Amino acid sequence: MIKGEESILYVKFSGIFLPIGCLTSNGIDETVEMIGTTTRANNGWKTSIPNTQSFTVSFEGLQLNTRYPGGDFSKISYDLLKRFKRSRALLEFRIITQTNFIEDFKGYIRDIGEAAPVDDFLTFSGLIEGYGEPITSYIPIVDGAGFNYTLNSTLS
């Protein structure tokens, strides 16, 4: 089993992939539009075929100062994510799991918001609208004996 804390969402900023700091959750959802079809053989039952595919990535976290004096500039947080959304920038993202699977993709921050509960930390949540096809790859693991655990170099 893989724990959620082993999946980290990164965004490319100034040419470097930086993690979105203090994430409490993130996930990728894919969907495909279906086109209705019909034939004489289906006896009135609905049939369909897949057409256009899309994906979104949701995320939530605790806010950090990643932009202003005294902040942690090795991470990305709400302060910069909000700026990215407002500029309508097409961004490069990456999700890396401890199992060495990588999802590389481009997208726009479609939704971003914050919550300020009394007596608790500031939080944020957002949604990335995918742009094009995400690319899944795998980094092979080599153990001390030199055994390579490569499954495939690239999965689609």
mmCIF file with all atom_site columns, C-alpha atoms in Angstrom, residues 1 9 20 23 35 43-45 57 61-62 70-71 84 86 88 93 96-98 102 112 114 116 119 122 148:
data_model
loop_
_atom_site.group_PDB
_atom_site.id
_atom_site.type_symbol
_atom_site.label_atom_id
_atom_site.label_alt_id
_atom_site.label_comp_id
_atom_site.label_asym_id
_atom_site.label_entity_id
_atom_site.label_seq_id
_atom_site.pdbx_PDB_ins_code
_atom_site.Cartn_x
_atom_site.Cartn_y
_atom_site.Cartn_z
_atom_site.occupancy
_atom_site.B_iso_or_equiv
_atom_site.pdbx_formal_charge
_atom_site.auth_seq_id
_atom_site.auth_comp_id
_atom_site.auth_asym_id
_atom_site.auth_atom_id
_atom_site.pdbx_PDB_model_num
ATOM 1  C CA . MET A 1 1   ? 0.000   0.000  0.000   1.00 0.00 ? 1   MET A CA 1
ATOM 2  C CA . LEU A 1 9   ? 2.760   17.695 -6.249  1.00 0.00 ? 9   LEU A CA 1
ATOM 3  C CA . ILE A 1 20  ? 3.707   22.626 -3.093  1.00 0.00 ? 20  ILE A CA 1
ATOM 4  C CA . LEU A 1 23  ? -0.009  19.471 1.239   1.00 0.00 ? 23  LEU A CA 1
ATOM 5  C CA . ILE A 1 35  ? -20.581 9.793  -27.794 1.00 0.00 ? 35  ILE A CA 1
ATOM 6  C CA . ASN A 1 43  ? -32.238 -3.794 -29.208 1.00 0.00 ? 43  ASN A CA 1
ATOM 7  C CA . GLY A 1 44  ? -32.843 -0.251 -27.975 1.00 0.00 ? 44  GLY A CA 1
ATOM 8  C CA . TRP A 1 45  ? -30.081 -0.328 -25.368 1.00 0.00 ? 45  TRP A CA 1
ATOM 9  C CA . VAL A 1 57  ? -5.799  17.639 -10.221 1.00 0.00 ? 57  VAL A CA 1
ATOM 10 C CA . GLY A 1 61  ? -2.703  22.192 2.149   1.00 0.00 ? 61  GLY A CA 1
ATOM 11 C CA . LEU A 1 62  ? -1.625  24.397 5.012   1.00 0.00 ? 62  LEU A CA 1
ATOM 12 C CA . GLY A 1 70  ? 11.385  35.408 6.156   1.00 0.00 ? 70  GLY A CA 1
ATOM 13 C CA . GLY A 1 71  ? 9.568   32.849 3.990   1.00 0.00 ? 71  GLY A CA 1
ATOM 14 C CA . PHE A 1 84  ? -0.293  31.979 -10.945 1.00 0.00 ? 84  PHE A CA 1
ATOM 15 C CA . ARG A 1 86  ? -4.591  35.413 -11.590 1.00 0.00 ? 86  ARG A CA 1
ATOM 16 C CA . ARG A 1 88  ? -3.745  32.743 -16.227 1.00 0.00 ? 88  ARG A CA 1
ATOM 17 C CA . PHE A 1 93  ? 3.401   20.230 -12.951 1.00 0.00 ? 93  PHE A CA 1
ATOM 18 C CA . ILE A 1 96  ? 6.115   12.033 -7.873  1.00 0.00 ? 96  ILE A CA 1
ATOM 19 C CA . THR A 1 97  ? 5.364   9.082  -5.616  1.00 0.00 ? 97  THR A CA 1
ATOM 20 C CA . GLN A 1 98  ? 7.879   7.272  -3.438  1.00 0.00 ? 98  GLN A CA 1
ATOM 21 C CA . ILE A 1 102 ? 5.990   10.318 -12.173 1.00 0.00 ? 102 ILE A CA 1
ATOM 22 C CA . ILE A 1 112 ? -7.912  28.516 -5.718  1.00 0.00 ? 112 ILE A CA 1
ATOM 23 C CA . GLU A 1 114 ? -8.316  29.752 1.333   1.00 0.00 ? 114 GLU A CA 1
ATOM 24 C CA . ALA A 1 116 ? -9.192  30.791 7.950   1.00 0.00 ? 116 ALA A CA 1
ATOM 25 C CA . ASP A 1 119 ? -7.912  28.861 16.409  1.00 0.00 ? 119 ASP A CA 1
ATOM 26 C CA . LEU A 1 122 ? -4.771  28.976 7.363   1.00 0.00 ? 122 LEU A CA 1
ATOM 27 C CA . ASN A 1 148 ? 17.182  -3.368 -11.938 1.00 0.00 ? 148 ASN A CA 1
#
